[in-house]
Amino acid sequence: MTAMNWNSWRDLIAMGGHGLYVWGSLGMVLAVIAAEQIALAARRRAAIRAIQARHPDRRQHGATATKETA
């Protein structure tokens, strides 16, 4: 097993000759996570708009309309 210590920042970035693969993979993972968060937020907004369109008398965050009984 290879030791996990580096003599300089350049050695850390190079990762023993595998730096392009390591840092490229890390970059892709971060890009996918960011894209998923953006897509999730868009789906949530769309779902909230759809619910509000079907139930205009109700508000977001669990508030429900009250009916007065007279």
Backbone as a chain_set.jsonl record, in Angstrom:
{"seq": "MTAMNWNSWRDLIAMGGHGLYVWGSLGMVLAVIAAEQIALAARRRAAIRAIQARHPDRRQHGATATKETA", "coords": {"N": [[0.843, -1.176, 0.0], [0.502, 2.224, -0.783], [1.966, 5.064, 0.744], [0.11, 7.783, 2.139], [1.087, 10.467, 1.965], [2.332, 13.668, 1.05], [4.901, 15.603, -0.473], [4.633, 18.174, -1.348], [2.273, 20.698, -2.452], [1.951, 20.399, -5.146], [2.529, 17.687, -5.524], [0.332, 16.621, -4.182], [-1.803, 17.483, -5.808], [-1.104, 16.198, -8.183], [-1.396, 13.538, -7.509], [0.175, 11.177, -7.647], [0.383, 10.784, -10.394], [-2.192, 10.231, -11.113], [-3.866, 12.341, -10.895], [-5.528, 13.783, -12.739], [-7.628, 11.982, -13.243], [-8.573, 11.557, -10.595], [-9.245, 14.19, -9.617], [-10.891, 15.02, -11.671], [-12.976, 13.159, -11.46], [-13.927, 13.813, -8.913], [-14.791, 16.428, -9.428], [-16.866, 15.896, -11.265], [-18.671, 14.465, -9.648], [-19.355, 16.454, -7.773], [-20.577, 18.266, -9.541], [-22.8, 16.767, -10.41], [-24.172, 16.434, -7.986], [-24.778, 19.123, -7.414], [-26.415, 19.702, -9.646], [-28.526, 17.954, -9.134], [-29.564, 19.059, -6.769], [-30.487, 21.521, -7.739], [-32.416, 20.642, -9.601], [-34.142, 19.313, -7.845], [-35.084, 21.453, -6.279], [-36.486, 22.846, -8.251], [-38.471, 20.954, -8.937], [-39.83, 20.848, -6.509], [-40.826, 23.475, -6.262], [-42.544, 23.441, -8.485], [-44.359, 21.451, -7.696], [-45.501, 22.634, -5.444], [-46.735, 24.859, -6.637], [-48.598, 23.48, -8.236], [-50.216, 22.244, -6.319], [-51.203, 24.508, -5.01], [-52.675, 25.571, -7.095], [-54.698, 23.703, -7.387], [-55.92, 23.867, -4.922], [-56.812, 26.643, -4.032], [-57.645, 27.914, -1.717], [-56.051, 27.173, 0.333], [-52.99, 27.58, 2.168], [-49.383, 27.625, 1.905], [-47.033, 25.654, 3.858], [-48.487, 24.138, 5.714], [-50.678, 25.504, 6.717], [-54.141, 25.646, 7.032], [-57.301, 26.364, 5.561], [-59.929, 27.755, 7.423], [-63.255, 26.961, 8.185], [-66.076, 28.798, 8.793], [-68.601, 28.156, 11.092], [-71.945, 28.747, 11.249]], "CA": [[0.0, 0.0, 0.0], [1.285, 3.447, -0.904], [1.75, 6.035, 1.82], [-0.738, 8.899, 1.749], [1.669, 11.746, 2.343], [2.878, 14.352, -0.101], [5.971, 16.531, -0.131], [4.245, 19.523, -1.751], [0.924, 20.805, -3.002], [2.011, 19.866, -6.51], [2.406, 16.229, -5.402], [-1.051, 16.333, -3.804], [-2.646, 17.668, -6.987], [-0.739, 15.184, -9.181], [-1.876, 12.248, -7.009], [0.994, 10.07, -8.146], [0.114, 10.578, -11.808], [-3.615, 9.958, -11.307], [-4.579, 13.551, -10.507], [-6.582, 14.135, -13.68], [-8.744, 11.07, -12.973], [-9.103, 11.789, -9.238], [-9.89, 15.496, -9.504], [-11.991, 15.028, -12.638], [-14.072, 12.399, -10.858], [-14.473, 14.629, -7.819], [-15.525, 17.52, -10.057], [-18.116, 15.368, -11.831], [-19.57, 14.146, -8.526], [-19.874, 17.723, -7.252], [-21.485, 18.812, -10.552], [-24.039, 15.988, -10.368], [-24.87, 16.779, -6.742], [-25.332, 20.467, -7.592], [-27.524, 19.598, -10.6], [-29.637, 17.294, -8.448], [-30.154, 20.031, -5.848], [-31.223, 22.492, -8.549], [-33.601, 19.952, -10.125], [-35.027, 19.066, -6.712], [-35.737, 22.716, -5.931], [-37.451, 23.15, -9.313], [-39.601, 20.042, -8.787], [-40.562, 21.246, -5.307], [-41.593, 24.67, -6.61], [-43.625, 23.036, -9.394], [-45.348, 20.717, -6.908], [-46.209, 23.604, -4.606], [-47.628, 25.61, -7.534], [-49.694, 22.602, -8.649], [-51.099, 22.082, -5.16], [-51.892, 25.774, -4.802], [-53.646, 25.748, -8.181], [-55.84, 22.824, -7.109], [-56.53, 24.254, -3.642], [-56.451, 28.057, -3.842], [-58.018, 28.39, -0.385], [-55.057, 26.713, 1.31], [-51.694, 28.228, 2.072], [-48.205, 26.757, 2.057], [-46.496, 25.397, 5.208], [-49.405, 23.445, 6.594], [-51.829, 26.297, 7.165], [-55.366, 25.234, 6.342], [-58.4, 27.334, 5.641], [-60.916, 27.401, 8.435], [-64.634, 27.245, 7.784], [-66.878, 29.307, 9.9], [-69.9, 27.485, 11.235], [-72.903, 29.692, 11.813]], "C": [[0.889, 1.241, 0.0], [0.95, 4.396, 0.233], [0.948, 7.215, 1.296], [-0.164, 10.219, 2.25], [2.353, 12.348, 1.118], [3.912, 15.361, 0.376], [5.607, 17.968, -0.476], [2.8, 19.496, -2.241], [0.87, 20.235, -4.412], [1.876, 18.341, -6.486], [0.97, 15.825, -5.041], [-1.964, 16.427, -5.025], [-2.361, 16.595, -8.031], [-1.236, 13.797, -8.791], [-1.122, 11.063, -7.612], [0.728, 9.757, -9.62], [-1.349, 10.315, -12.126], [-4.484, 11.174, -10.999], [-5.724, 13.915, -11.432], [-7.824, 13.271, -13.438], [-9.39, 11.378, -11.622], [-9.872, 13.102, -9.177], [-11.03, 15.647, -10.514], [-13.209, 14.296, -12.103], [-14.734, 13.186, -9.735], [-15.302, 15.782, -8.386], [-16.855, 17.063, -10.629], [-19.126, 15.047, -10.731], [-20.173, 15.431, -7.971], [-20.852, 18.36, -8.238], [-22.828, 18.08, -10.538], [-24.842, 16.301, -9.107], [-25.504, 18.16, -6.86], [-26.525, 20.436, -8.545], [-28.741, 18.95, -9.952], [-30.334, 18.25, -7.48], [-30.983, 21.064, -6.599], [-32.506, 21.867, -9.087], [-34.61, 19.687, -9.017], [-35.78, 20.329, -6.315], [-36.788, 23.08, -6.975], [-38.675, 22.249, -9.212], [-40.457, 20.42, -7.575], [-41.418, 22.473, -5.594], [-42.773, 24.318, -7.509], [-44.727, 22.304, -8.631], [-46.165, 21.668, -6.041], [-47.178, 24.419, -5.456], [-48.824, 24.761, -7.956], [-50.697, 22.412, -7.513], [-51.885, 23.363, -4.918], [-52.938, 26.028, -5.888], [-54.89, 24.896, -7.944], [-56.601, 23.241, -5.878], [-56.193, 25.715, -3.352], [-56.786, 28.596, -2.458], [-57.033, 27.959, 0.693], [-53.734, 27.42, 1.076], [-50.581, 27.201, 2.273], [-47.839, 26.636, 3.536], [-47.555, 24.91, 6.176], [-50.591, 24.25, 7.092], [-53.052, 25.867, 6.357], [-56.424, 26.31, 6.51], [-59.392, 26.843, 6.684], [-62.292, 27.791, 7.909], [-65.396, 27.724, 9.01], [-68.218, 28.574, 9.921], [-70.85, 28.465, 11.897], [-74.282, 29.12, 11.826]], "O": [[1.901, 1.295, 0.699], [-0.207, 4.516, 0.635], [1.091, 7.601, 0.136], [-0.868, 10.999, 2.891], [2.881, 11.633, 0.266], [3.814, 15.901, 1.477], [6.216, 18.896, 0.056], [2.195, 18.438, -2.418], [-0.138, 19.658, -4.819], [1.188, 17.766, -7.33], [0.458, 14.818, -5.531], [-2.801, 15.552, -5.249], [-3.284, 16.128, -8.698], [-1.473, 12.963, -9.664], [-1.725, 10.075, -8.031], [0.834, 8.607, -10.045], [-1.71, 10.187, -13.296], [-5.701, 11.051, -10.859], [-6.789, 14.315, -10.963], [-8.944, 13.781, -13.431], [-10.615, 11.452, -11.52], [-11.021, 13.129, -8.736], [-12.02, 16.325, -10.239], [-14.34, 14.752, -12.27], [-15.959, 13.216, -9.626], [-16.386, 16.078, -7.882], [-17.862, 17.759, -10.497], [-20.314, 15.334, -10.88], [-21.378, 15.491, -7.726], [-21.856, 18.936, -7.819], [-23.879, 18.713, -10.644], [-26.066, 16.419, -9.166], [-26.648, 18.35, -6.448], [-27.542, 21.078, -8.279], [-29.872, 19.366, -10.205], [-31.562, 18.248, -7.383], [-32.064, 21.441, -6.146], [-33.567, 22.489, -9.038], [-35.814, 19.825, -9.234], [-36.98, 20.28, -6.045], [-37.863, 23.568, -6.627], [-39.8, 22.718, -9.38], [-41.683, 20.318, -7.626], [-42.59, 22.52, -5.221], [-43.875, 24.834, -7.322], [-45.909, 22.519, -8.899], [-47.381, 21.519, -5.921], [-48.316, 24.65, -5.047], [-49.944, 25.265, -8.027], [-51.906, 22.422, -7.746], [-53.087, 23.32, -4.654], [-53.974, 26.636, -5.62], [-56.004, 25.314, -8.26], [-57.805, 23.0, -5.784], [-55.353, 25.985, -2.493], [-56.261, 29.637, -2.063], [-57.177, 28.348, 1.852], [-53.399, 27.805, -0.044], [-50.804, 26.083, 2.739], [-48.291, 27.43, 4.361], [-47.509, 25.25, 7.358], [-51.429, 23.721, 7.822], [-52.985, 25.744, 5.134], [-56.426, 27.062, 7.485], [-59.649, 25.644, 6.797], [-62.456, 28.829, 7.268], [-65.352, 27.13, 10.087], [-68.871, 28.404, 8.891], [-70.577, 28.957, 12.992], [-75.22, 29.781, 12.268]]}, "num_chains": 1, "name": "protein.A"}
